[in-house]
Amino acid sequence: MLGRTFRRLVLMLTAAALLTACQLDTEQEARAIVAPWIFLAETEQFTSEKDCTVARFAVVSQEVRRTRGPVLMTSVRAAIPLLQDGQTVAFDIPGVTPNQVSEQLMSINLFKGLGMLASFVGPGKRCMDDAFAADAYSVLMSPDTMMIYDPVTYSMVLLYKPAKTAFFMRTKS
């Protein structure tokens, strides 16, 4: 009897390990990445595959966290040394879309710019359904969106201020 119980326990643990191996992040892990940056409310959508994660979160505030949060930058060029040091950066440049930020970054530092671009395009191909992709693209092209980028975890947040919504995207390095 004890042997049968032990075998069932081992099978259950193996099944759980295989299921989590099929996704890059759990919802709790994704929230743990984003929570130090912005004030999260509920998760509205979550998808994770083996090499990408996307989520849409409602947010309590349109501001980034000041303590332990990303470094707030108003210039792409000034953010380059911080990104090279692996620091998380929030681009808050009035009148500039996150897409324009990524274009500027690629023209200054192609490697960092491509890393940032991969954080959006990679999950876009594999993890986003059509509705999520359309919404994320609209937010990417809006000057009312603040972009947060972590070059260490290849994580990106598009904080769309008018709707108090954050789009989280992450790709495997």
GROMACS .gro file of N, CA and C in nm:
model
  519
    1MET      N    1   0.082  -0.119   0.000
    1MET     CA    2   0.000   0.000   0.000
    1MET      C    3   0.087   0.126   0.000
    2LEU      N    4   0.189   0.125   0.086
    2LEU     CA    5   0.278   0.241   0.094
    2LEU      C    6   0.354   0.260  -0.037
    3GLY      N    7   0.394   0.151  -0.102
    3GLY     CA    8   0.465   0.159  -0.229
    3GLY      C    9   0.377   0.219  -0.338
    4ARG      N   10   0.250   0.183  -0.339
    4ARG     CA   11   0.156   0.236  -0.438
    4ARG      C   12   0.135   0.386  -0.417
    5THR      N   13   0.122   0.428  -0.293
    5THR     CA   14   0.106   0.570  -0.260
    5THR      C   15   0.229   0.648  -0.301
    6PHE      N   16   0.347   0.591  -0.275
    6PHE     CA   17   0.471   0.657  -0.312
    6PHE      C   18   0.481   0.673  -0.464
    7ARG      N   19   0.445   0.568  -0.538
    7ARG     CA   20   0.449   0.574  -0.685
    7ARG      C   21   0.353   0.681  -0.738
    8ARG      N   22   0.234   0.690  -0.679
    8ARG     CA   23   0.139   0.793  -0.721
    8ARG      C   24   0.194   0.933  -0.694
    9LEU      N   25   0.257   0.949  -0.580
    9LEU     CA   26   0.316   1.079  -0.546
    9LEU      C   27   0.426   1.115  -0.646
   10VAL      N   28   0.510   1.021  -0.680
   10VAL     CA   29   0.617   1.045  -0.777
   10VAL      C   30   0.558   1.079  -0.914
   11LEU      N   31   0.453   1.008  -0.956
   11LEU     CA   32   0.389   1.037  -1.084
   11LEU      C   33   0.327   1.175  -1.084
   12MET      N   34   0.263   1.214  -0.975
   12MET     CA   35   0.202   1.346  -0.967
   12MET      C   36   0.309   1.455  -0.973
   13LEU      N   37   0.419   1.437  -0.901
   13LEU     CA   38   0.526   1.535  -0.904
   13LEU      C   39   0.591   1.544  -1.042
   14THR      N   40   0.608   1.432  -1.107
   14THR     CA   41   0.664   1.430  -1.242
   14THR      C   42   0.571   1.503  -1.339
   15ALA      N   43   0.442   1.476  -1.330
   15ALA     CA   44   0.345   1.543  -1.418
   15ALA      C   45   0.346   1.693  -1.395
   16ALA      N   46   0.353   1.735  -1.270
   16ALA     CA   47   0.358   1.880  -1.239
   16ALA      C   48   0.485   1.942  -1.296
   17ALA      N   49   0.596   1.873  -1.284
   17ALA     CA   50   0.722   1.925  -1.338
   17ALA      C   51   0.716   1.936  -1.490
   18LEU      N   52   0.656   1.838  -1.556
   18LEU     CA   53   0.645   1.844  -1.701
   18LEU      C   54   0.553   1.956  -1.746
   19LEU      N   55   0.445   1.978  -1.675
   19LEU     CA   56   0.355   2.087  -1.711
   19LEU      C   57   0.421   2.223  -1.697
   20THR      N   58   0.496   2.245  -1.590
   20THR     CA   59   0.562   2.374  -1.573
   20THR      C   60   0.679   2.390  -1.669
   21ALA      N   61   0.736   2.279  -1.717
   21ALA     CA   62   0.845   2.289  -1.815
   21ALA      C   63   0.794   2.335  -1.951
   22CYS      N   64   0.664   2.329  -1.972
   22CYS     CA   65   0.605   2.368  -2.100
   22CYS      C   66   0.579   2.518  -2.108
   23GLN      N   67   0.609   2.591  -2.002
   23GLN     CA   68   0.588   2.735  -2.006
   23GLN      C   69   0.708   2.806  -1.945
   24LEU      N   70   0.733   2.927  -1.996
   24LEU     CA   71   0.846   3.007  -1.949
   24LEU      C   72   0.822   3.057  -1.807
   25ASP      N   73   0.700   3.104  -1.781
   25ASP     CA   74   0.667   3.161  -1.650
   25ASP      C   75   0.529   3.113  -1.606
   26THR      N   76   0.508   3.109  -1.478
   26THR     CA   77   0.373   3.096  -1.425
   26THR      C   78   0.317   3.238  -1.411
   27GLU      N   79   0.188   3.249  -1.388
   27GLU     CA   80   0.129   3.381  -1.368
   27GLU      C   81   0.192   3.450  -1.248
   28GLN      N   82   0.216   3.376  -1.142
   28GLN     CA   83   0.277   3.433  -1.022
   28GLN      C   84   0.419   3.482  -1.049
   29GLU      N   85   0.494   3.408  -1.130
   29GLU     CA   86   0.630   3.452  -1.164
   29GLU      C   87   0.627   3.579  -1.249
   30ALA      N   88   0.533   3.586  -1.343
   30ALA     CA   89   0.521   3.707  -1.425
   30ALA      C   90   0.484   3.827  -1.337
   31ARG      N   91   0.391   3.808  -1.247
   31ARG     CA   92   0.352   3.917  -1.156
   31ARG      C   93   0.471   3.958  -1.068
   32ALA      N   94   0.553   3.861  -1.027
   32ALA     CA   95   0.669   3.891  -0.944
   32ALA      C   96   0.773   3.975  -1.019
   33ILE      N   97   0.784   3.956  -1.151
   33ILE     CA   98   0.876   4.037  -1.231
   33ILE      C   99   0.824   4.181  -1.239
   34VAL      N  100   0.694   4.196  -1.263
   34VAL     CA  101   0.635   4.327  -1.289
   34VAL      C  102   0.605   4.406  -1.161
   35ALA      N  103   0.569   4.339  -1.054
   35ALA     CA  104   0.524   4.407  -0.931
   35ALA      C  105   0.623   4.510  -0.875
   36PRO      N  106   0.753   4.491  -0.884
   36PRO     CA  107   0.843   4.596  -0.834
   36PRO      C  108   0.844   4.722  -0.922
   37TRP      N  109   0.790   4.714  -1.042
   37TRP     CA  110   0.793   4.825  -1.136
   37TRP      C  111   0.668   4.911  -1.132
   38ILE      N  112   0.552   4.844  -1.125
   38ILE     CA  113   0.424   4.916  -1.130
   38ILE      C  114   0.328   4.860  -1.026
   39PHE      N  115   0.220   4.932  -1.002
   39PHE     CA  116   0.121   4.893  -0.902
   39PHE      C  117   0.013   4.808  -0.970
   40LEU      N  118   0.022   4.677  -0.953
   40LEU     CA  119  -0.067   4.584  -1.022
   40LEU      C  120  -0.200   4.567  -0.952
   41ALA      N  121  -0.304   4.547  -1.032
   41ALA     CA  122  -0.434   4.503  -0.983
   41ALA      C  123  -0.451   4.360  -1.035
   42GLU      N  124  -0.566   4.326  -1.089
   42GLU     CA  125  -0.589   4.188  -1.131
   42GLU      C  126  -0.525   4.159  -1.267
   43THR      N  127  -0.504   4.031  -1.289
   43THR     CA  128  -0.456   3.982  -1.418
   43THR      C  129  -0.576   3.967  -1.509
   44GLU      N  130  -0.572   4.029  -1.625
   44GLU     CA  131  -0.683   4.022  -1.719
   44GLU      C  132  -0.663   3.912  -1.823
   45GLN      N  133  -0.538   3.883  -1.854
   45GLN     CA  134  -0.507   3.778  -1.951
   45GLN      C  135  -0.365   3.730  -1.925
   46PHE      N  136  -0.343   3.600  -1.942
   46PHE     CA  137  -0.210   3.543  -1.922
   46PHE      C  138  -0.191   3.424  -2.014
   47THR      N  139  -0.077   3.421  -2.084
   47THR     CA  140  -0.039   3.309  -2.168
   47THR      C  141   0.111   3.291  -2.156
   48SER      N  142   0.154   3.167  -2.139
   48SER     CA  143   0.297   3.139  -2.139
   48SER      C  144   0.322   3.009  -2.212
   49GLU      N  145   0.420   3.012  -2.299
   49GLU     CA  146   0.466   2.894  -2.370
   49GLU      C  147   0.609   2.868  -2.325
   50LYS      N  148   0.677   2.773  -2.387
   50LYS     CA  149   0.811   2.738  -2.340
   50LYS      C  150   0.913   2.849  -2.359
   51ASP      N  151   0.889   2.941  -2.455
   51ASP     CA  152   0.989   3.045  -2.481
   51ASP      C  153   0.932   3.187  -2.479
   52CYS      N  154   0.809   3.206  -2.431
   52CYS     CA  155   0.753   3.340  -2.425
   52CYS      C  156   0.638   3.347  -2.324
   53THR      N  157   0.617   3.467  -2.275
   53THR     CA  158   0.506   3.494  -2.184
   53THR      C  159   0.446   3.629  -2.221
   54VAL      N  160   0.313   3.637  -2.217
   54VAL     CA  161   0.243   3.764  -2.231
   54VAL      C  162   0.133   3.770  -2.126
   55ALA      N  163   0.106   3.892  -2.081
   55ALA     CA  164  -0.002   3.912  -1.985
   55ALA      C  165  -0.054   4.053  -1.999
   56ARG      N  166  -0.179   4.069  -1.961
   56ARG     CA  167  -0.238   4.201  -1.953
   56ARG      C  168  -0.285   4.215  -1.809
   57PHE      N  169  -0.238   4.324  -1.746
   57PHE     CA  170  -0.274   4.351  -1.608
   57PHE      C  171  -0.349   4.483  -1.598
   58ALA      N  172  -0.448   4.488  -1.514
   58ALA     CA  173  -0.504   4.616  -1.474
   58ALA      C  174  -0.405   4.675  -1.373
   59VAL      N  175  -0.392   4.806  -1.371
   59VAL     CA  176  -0.301   4.869  -1.276
   59VAL      C  177  -0.378   4.968  -1.189
   60VAL      N  178  -0.328   4.987  -1.069
   60VAL     CA  179  -0.389   5.078  -0.973
   60VAL      C  180  -0.350   5.222  -1.004
   61SER      N  181  -0.229   5.240  -1.053
   61SER     CA  182  -0.176   5.373  -1.079
   61SER      C  183  -0.108   5.376  -1.215
   62GLN      N  184  -0.104   5.493  -1.275
   62GLN     CA  185  -0.036   5.508  -1.403
   62GLN      C  186   0.111   5.541  -1.387
   63GLU      N  187   0.160   5.539  -1.266
   63GLU     CA  188   0.298   5.574  -1.238
   63GLU      C  189   0.381   5.449  -1.209
   64VAL      N  190   0.512   5.462  -1.226
   64VAL     CA  191   0.602   5.353  -1.188
   64VAL      C  192   0.636   5.366  -1.041
   65ARG      N  193   0.674   5.257  -0.983
   65ARG     CA  194   0.715   5.258  -0.842
   65ARG      C  195   0.847   5.334  -0.830
   66ARG      N  196   0.857   5.416  -0.730
   66ARG     CA  197   0.978   5.496  -0.710
   66ARG      C  198   1.085   5.417  -0.635
   67THR      N  199   1.045   5.334  -0.540
   67THR     CA  200   1.143   5.253  -0.468
   67THR      C  201   1.149   5.117  -0.534
   68ARG      N  202   1.267   5.070  -0.562
   68ARG     CA  203   1.294   4.942  -0.628
   68ARG      C  204   1.241   4.937  -0.770
   69GLY      N  205   1.186   5.045  -0.819
   69GLY     CA  206   1.131   5.047  -0.954
   69GLY      C  207   1.238   5.071  -1.058
   70PRO      N  208   1.196   5.079  -1.182
   70PRO     CA  209   1.292   5.106  -1.290
   70PRO      C  210   1.344   5.249  -1.281
   71VAL      N  211   1.458   5.271  -1.342
   71VAL     CA  212   1.514   5.405  -1.350
   71VAL      C  213   1.435   5.481  -1.456
   72LEU      N  214   1.378   5.594  -1.419
   72LEU     CA  215   1.297   5.674  -1.510
   72LEU      C  216   1.389   5.757  -1.599
   73MET      N  217   1.375   5.741  -1.731
   73MET     CA  218   1.461   5.811  -1.826
   73MET      C  219   1.377   5.893  -1.923
   74THR      N  220   1.427   6.011  -1.957
   74THR     CA  221   1.361   6.096  -2.055
   74THR      C  222   1.443   6.107  -2.183
   75SER      N  223   1.547   6.025  -2.195
   75SER     CA  224   1.632   6.024  -2.312
   75SER      C  225   1.679   5.882  -2.341
   76VAL      N  226   1.667   5.841  -2.465
   76VAL     CA  227   1.712   5.707  -2.504
   76VAL      C  228   1.864   5.698  -2.491
   77ARG      N  229   1.933   5.799  -2.540
   77ARG     CA  230   2.080   5.798  -2.535
   77ARG      C  231   2.132   5.787  -2.391
   78ALA      N  232   2.068   5.858  -2.299
   78ALA     CA  233   2.112   5.854  -2.158
   78ALA      C  234   2.084   5.718  -2.094
   79ALA      N  235   1.990   5.641  -2.151
   79ALA     CA  236   1.956   5.511  -2.094
   79ALA      C  237   2.055   5.401  -2.132
   80ILE      N  238   2.133   5.422  -2.236
   80ILE     CA  239   2.224   5.318  -2.287
   80ILE      C  240   2.318   5.264  -2.179
   81PRO      N  241   2.388   5.348  -2.103
   81PRO     CA  242   2.478   5.292  -2.001
   81PRO      C  243   2.404   5.210  -1.896
   82LEU      N  244   2.283   5.252  -1.861
   82LEU     CA  245   2.205   5.176  -1.763
   82LEU      C  246   2.165   5.040  -1.818
   83LEU      N  247   2.122   5.035  -1.942
   83LEU     CA  248   2.087   4.909  -2.005
   83LEU      C  249   2.209   4.817  -2.017
   84GLN      N  250   2.326   4.876  -2.048
   84GLN     CA  251   2.448   4.796  -2.057
   84GLN      C  252   2.487   4.738  -1.922
   85ASP      N  253   2.448   4.807  -1.813
   85ASP     CA  254   2.474   4.757  -1.678
   85ASP      C  255   2.365   4.662  -1.630
   86GLY      N  256   2.265   4.635  -1.715
   86GLY     CA  257   2.160   4.541  -1.680
   86GLY      C  258   2.049   4.600  -1.594
   87GLN      N  259   2.038   4.731  -1.592
   87GLN     CA  260   1.934   4.794  -1.511
   87GLN      C  261   1.803   4.805  -1.589
   88THR      N  262   1.694   4.797  -1.517
   88THR     CA  263   1.562   4.814  -1.576
   88THR      C  264   1.535   4.963  -1.593
   89VAL      N  265   1.485   4.999  -1.710
   89VAL     CA  266   1.465   5.139  -1.744
   89VAL      C  267   1.319   5.161  -1.786
   90ALA      N  268   1.262   5.272  -1.740
   90ALA     CA  269   1.130   5.317  -1.786
   90ALA      C  270   1.152   5.439  -1.874
   91PHE      N  271   1.107   5.429  -1.997
   91PHE     CA  272   1.121   5.540  -2.091
   91PHE      C  273   0.996   5.626  -2.082
   92ASP      N  274   1.011   5.745  -2.027
   92ASP     CA  275   0.900   5.839  -2.013
   92ASP      C  276   0.936   5.965  -2.089
   93ILE      N  277   0.917   5.960  -2.220
   93ILE     CA  278   0.957   6.068  -2.309
   93ILE      C  279   0.830   6.126  -2.371
   94PRO      N  280   0.792   6.246  -2.330
   94PRO     CA  281   0.667   6.304  -2.379
   94PRO      C  282   0.660   6.310  -2.532
   95GLY      N  283   0.545   6.267  -2.585
   95GLY     CA  284   0.521   6.273  -2.728
   95GLY      C  285   0.589   6.165  -2.810
   96VAL      N  286   0.661   6.073  -2.746
   96VAL     CA  287   0.734   5.968  -2.816
   96VAL      C  288   0.671   5.833  -2.784
   97THR      N  289   0.645   5.755  -2.886
   97THR     CA  290   0.585   5.623  -2.867
   97THR      C  291   0.693   5.521  -2.828
   98PRO      N  292   0.654   5.410  -2.765
   98PRO     CA  293   0.752   5.304  -2.740
   98PRO      C  294   0.818   5.253  -2.867
   99ASN      N  295   0.744   5.248  -2.976
   99ASN     CA  296   0.803   5.207  -3.103
   99ASN      C  297   0.915   5.303  -3.145
  100GLN      N  298   0.893   5.432  -3.129
  100GLN     CA  299   0.997   5.530  -3.162
  100GLN      C  300   1.118   5.516  -3.068
  101VAL      N  301   1.091   5.484  -2.942
  101VAL     CA  302   1.202   5.460  -2.847
  101VAL      C  303   1.287   5.343  -2.897
  102SER      N  304   1.223   5.235  -2.939
  102SER     CA  305   1.300   5.119  -2.985
  102SER      C  306   1.377   5.151  -3.113
  103GLU      N  307   1.317   5.230  -3.202
  103GLU     CA  308   1.389   5.271  -3.324
  103GLU      C  309   1.511   5.356  -3.289
  104GLN      N  310   1.494   5.449  -3.196
  104GLN     CA  311   1.608   5.533  -3.155
  104GLN      C  312   1.717   5.447  -3.091
  105LEU      N  313   1.676   5.352  -3.008
  105LEU     CA  314   1.774   5.265  -2.941
  105LEU      C  315   1.850   5.183  -3.044
  106MET      N  316   1.781   5.129  -3.143
  106MET     CA  317   1.850   5.050  -3.247
  106MET      C  318   1.947   5.134  -3.328
  107SER      N  319   1.914   5.262  -3.351
  107SER     CA  320   2.005   5.346  -3.428
  107SER      C  321   2.129   5.384  -3.348
  108ILE      N  322   2.116   5.384  -3.215
  108ILE     CA  323   2.230   5.419  -3.130
  108ILE      C  324   2.311   5.295  -3.092
  109ASN      N  325   2.240   5.187  -3.054
  109ASN     CA  326   2.305   5.063  -3.009
  109ASN      C  327   2.222   4.947  -3.063
  110LEU      N  328   2.261   4.895  -3.176
  110LEU     CA  329   2.185   4.793  -3.245
  110LEU      C  330   2.158   4.671  -3.156
  111PHE      N  331   2.258   4.625  -3.083
  111PHE     CA  332   2.243   4.505  -3.001
  111PHE      C  333   2.135   4.524  -2.894
  112LYS      N  334   2.140   4.634  -2.822
  112LYS     CA  335   2.038   4.661  -2.718
  112LYS      C  336   1.901   4.682  -2.781
  113GLY      N  337   1.899   4.750  -2.894
  113GLY     CA  338   1.773   4.774  -2.964
  113GLY      C  339   1.708   4.645  -3.013
  114LEU      N  340   1.790   4.554  -3.065
  114LEU     CA  341   1.736   4.426  -3.111
  114LEU      C  342   1.687   4.342  -2.994
  115GLY      N  343   1.757   4.349  -2.880
  115GLY     CA  344   1.711   4.278  -2.761
  115GLY      C  345   1.575   4.328  -2.717
  116MET      N  346   1.558   4.460  -2.720
  116MET     CA  347   1.430   4.518  -2.683
  116MET      C  348   1.322   4.475  -2.783
  117LEU      N  349   1.355   4.482  -2.910
  117LEU     CA  350   1.260   4.445  -3.014
  117LEU      C  351   1.219   4.298  -3.000
  118ALA      N  352   1.313   4.212  -2.968
  118ALA     CA  353   1.284   4.069  -2.951
  118ALA      C  354   1.185   4.046  -2.837
  119SER      N  355   1.189   4.132  -2.736
  119SER     CA  356   1.097   4.117  -2.623
  119SER      C  357   0.952   4.139  -2.665
  120PHE      N  358   0.930   4.210  -2.774
  120PHE     CA  359   0.795   4.232  -2.824
  120PHE      C  360   0.762   4.135  -2.938
  121VAL      N  361   0.852   4.123  -3.033
  121VAL     CA  362   0.824   4.044  -3.153
  121VAL      C  363   0.818   3.894  -3.121
  122GLY      N  364   0.910   3.845  -3.040
  122GLY     CA  365   0.911   3.703  -3.006
  122GLY      C  366   0.779   3.656  -2.947
  123PRO      N  367   0.735   3.716  -2.837
  123PRO     CA  368   0.605   3.678  -2.782
  123PRO      C  369   0.490   3.707  -2.878
  124GLY      N  370   0.505   3.809  -2.961
  124GLY     CA  371   0.399   3.842  -3.056
  124GLY      C  372   0.372   3.729  -3.153
  125LYS      N  373   0.476   3.660  -3.193
  125LYS     CA  374   0.460   3.550  -3.289
  125LYS      C  375   0.403   3.425  -3.223
  126ARG      N  376   0.443   3.399  -3.100
  126ARG     CA  377   0.413   3.270  -3.040
  126ARG      C  378   0.308   3.271  -2.929
  127CYS      N  379   0.297   3.380  -2.856
  127CYS     CA  380   0.211   3.379  -2.738
  127CYS      C  381   0.086   3.465  -2.747
  128MET      N  382   0.081   3.558  -2.840
  128MET     CA  383  -0.033   3.650  -2.846
  128MET      C  384  -0.141   3.597  -2.940
  129ASP      N  385  -0.265   3.601  -2.894
  129ASP     CA  386  -0.374   3.576  -2.987
  129ASP      C  387  -0.396   3.705  -3.067
  130ASP      N  388  -0.484   3.701  -3.164
  130ASP     CA  389  -0.502   3.817  -3.253
  130ASP      C  390  -0.548   3.941  -3.178
  131ALA      N  391  -0.641   3.925  -3.084
  131ALA     CA  392  -0.693   4.041  -3.009
  131ALA      C  393  -0.583   4.103  -2.922
  132PHE      N  394  -0.508   4.019  -2.853
  132PHE     CA  395  -0.399   4.070  -2.769
  132PHE      C  396  -0.296   4.141  -2.855
  133ALA      N  397  -0.260   4.080  -2.968
  133ALA     CA  398  -0.159   4.140  -3.057
  133ALA      C  399  -0.205   4.276  -3.110
  134ALA      N  400  -0.332   4.286  -3.149
  134ALA     CA  401  -0.384   4.413  -3.199
  134ALA      C  402  -0.381   4.520  -3.091
  135ASP      N  403  -0.423   4.483  -2.969
  135ASP     CA  404  -0.422   4.579  -2.858
  135ASP      C  405  -0.279   4.620  -2.822
  136ALA      N  406  -0.189   4.523  -2.816
  136ALA     CA  407  -0.049   4.552  -2.782
  136ALA      C  408   0.015   4.642  -2.887
  137TYR      N  409  -0.015   4.616  -3.014
  137TYR     CA  410   0.039   4.699  -3.121
  137TYR      C  411  -0.012   4.843  -3.110
  138SER      N  412  -0.139   4.860  -3.082
  138SER     CA  413  -0.196   4.995  -3.065
  138SER      C  414  -0.128   5.069  -2.951
  139VAL      N  415  -0.105   5.000  -2.843
  139VAL     CA  416  -0.040   5.060  -2.726
  139VAL      C  417   0.106   5.092  -2.758
  140LEU      N  418   0.173   5.005  -2.833
  140LEU     CA  419   0.312   5.027  -2.874
  140LEU      C  420   0.325   5.154  -2.956
  141MET      N  421   0.222   5.188  -3.032
  141MET     CA  422   0.226   5.304  -3.120
  141MET      C  423   0.168   5.430  -3.057
  142SER      N  424   0.134   5.426  -2.930
  142SER     CA  425   0.071   5.540  -2.864
  142SER      C  426   0.171   5.623  -2.782
  143PRO      N  427   0.169   5.755  -2.797
  143PRO     CA  428   0.255   5.839  -2.713
  143PRO      C  429   0.207   5.846  -2.568
  144ASP      N  430   0.090   5.786  -2.540
  144ASP     CA  431   0.038   5.781  -2.403
  144ASP      C  432   0.086   5.657  -2.329
  145THR      N  433   0.181   5.586  -2.387
  145THR     CA  434   0.232   5.462  -2.329
  145THR      C  435   0.375   5.481  -2.280
  146MET      N  436   0.400   5.436  -2.159
  146MET     CA  437   0.536   5.433  -2.105
  146MET      C  438   0.588   5.290  -2.121
  147MET      N  439   0.710   5.278  -2.171
  147MET     CA  440   0.771   5.148  -2.188
  147MET      C  441   0.875   5.124  -2.079
  148ILE      N  442   0.868   5.005  -2.020
  148ILE     CA  443   0.966   4.961  -1.921
  148ILE      C  444   1.036   4.839  -1.982
  149TYR      N  445   1.169   4.838  -1.974
  149TYR     CA  446   1.245   4.729  -2.035
  149TYR      C  447   1.353   4.681  -1.939
  150ASP      N  448   1.359   4.550  -1.923
  150ASP     CA  449   1.463   4.486  -1.841
  150ASP      C  450   1.549   4.402  -1.934
  151PRO      N  451   1.674   4.445  -1.958
  151PRO     CA  452   1.760   4.372  -2.052
  151PRO      C  453   1.813   4.240  -1.996
  152VAL      N  454   1.798   4.217  -1.868
  152VAL     CA  455   1.846   4.093  -1.808
  152VAL      C  456   1.746   3.979  -1.830
  153THR      N  457   1.618   4.007  -1.805
  153THR     CA  458   1.515   3.904  -1.820
  153THR      C  459   1.444   3.912  -1.955
  154TYR      N  460   1.483   4.005  -2.041
  154TYR     CA  461   1.417   4.028  -2.170
  154TYR      C  462   1.267   4.050  -2.149
  155SER      N  463   1.236   4.131  -2.050
  155SER     CA  464   1.098   4.163  -2.017
  155SER      C  465   1.066   4.305  -2.058
  156MET      N  466   0.943   4.324  -2.107
  156MET     CA  467   0.896   4.455  -2.146
  156MET      C  468   0.755   4.475  -2.091
  157VAL      N  469   0.731   4.596  -2.041
  157VAL     CA  470   0.596   4.635  -2.001
  157VAL      C  471   0.559   4.760  -2.078
  158LEU      N  472   0.441   4.758  -2.136
  158LEU     CA  473   0.384   4.876  -2.200
  158LEU      C  474   0.272   4.924  -2.109
  159LEU      N  475   0.297   5.031  -2.038
  159LEU     CA  476   0.201   5.087  -1.943
  159LEU      C  477   0.118   5.191  -2.016
  160TYR      N  478  -0.004   5.153  -2.050
  160TYR     CA  479  -0.093   5.241  -2.124
  160TYR      C  480  -0.175   5.320  -2.023
  161LYS      N  481  -0.136   5.444  -2.005
  161LYS     CA  482  -0.191   5.527  -1.898
  161LYS      C  483  -0.341   5.556  -1.909
  162PRO      N  484  -0.395   5.588  -2.027
  162PRO     CA  485  -0.538   5.622  -2.034
  162PRO      C  486  -0.630   5.510  -1.984
  163ALA      N  487  -0.594   5.385  -2.006
  163ALA     CA  488  -0.680   5.273  -1.969
  163ALA      C  489  -0.634   5.203  -1.841
  164LYS      N  490  -0.527   5.254  -1.779
  164LYS     CA  491  -0.471   5.189  -1.660
  164LYS      C  492  -0.451   5.039  -1.685
  165THR      N  493  -0.378   5.013  -1.792
  165THR     CA  494  -0.351   4.876  -1.834
  165THR      C  495  -0.202   4.860  -1.863
  166ALA      N  496  -0.151   4.744  -1.828
  166ALA     CA  497  -0.011   4.713  -1.857
  166ALA      C  498  -0.004   4.583  -1.936
  167PHE      N  499   0.070   4.587  -2.047
  167PHE     CA  500   0.095   4.469  -2.127
  167PHE      C  501   0.236   4.421  -2.093
  168PHE      N  502   0.247   4.296  -2.052
  168PHE     CA  503   0.377   4.237  -2.017
  168PHE      C  504   0.414   4.137  -2.124
  169MET      N  505   0.539   4.145  -2.171
  169MET     CA  506   0.592   4.052  -2.269
  169MET      C  507   0.732   4.011  -2.228
  170ARG      N  508   0.758   3.883  -2.243
  170ARG     CA  509   0.891   3.834  -2.209
  170ARG      C  510   0.924   3.720  -2.302
  171THR      N  511   1.049   3.718  -2.345
  171THR     CA  512   1.096   3.611  -2.429
  171THR      C  513   1.215   3.545  -2.362
  172LYS      N  514   1.237   3.422  -2.397
  172LYS     CA  515   1.354   3.351  -2.344
  172LYS      C  516   1.477   3.408  -2.412
  173SER      N  517   1.580   3.429  -2.334
  173SER     CA  518   1.703   3.490  -2.389
  173SER      C  519   1.767   3.407  -2.498
   0.00000   0.00000   0.00000
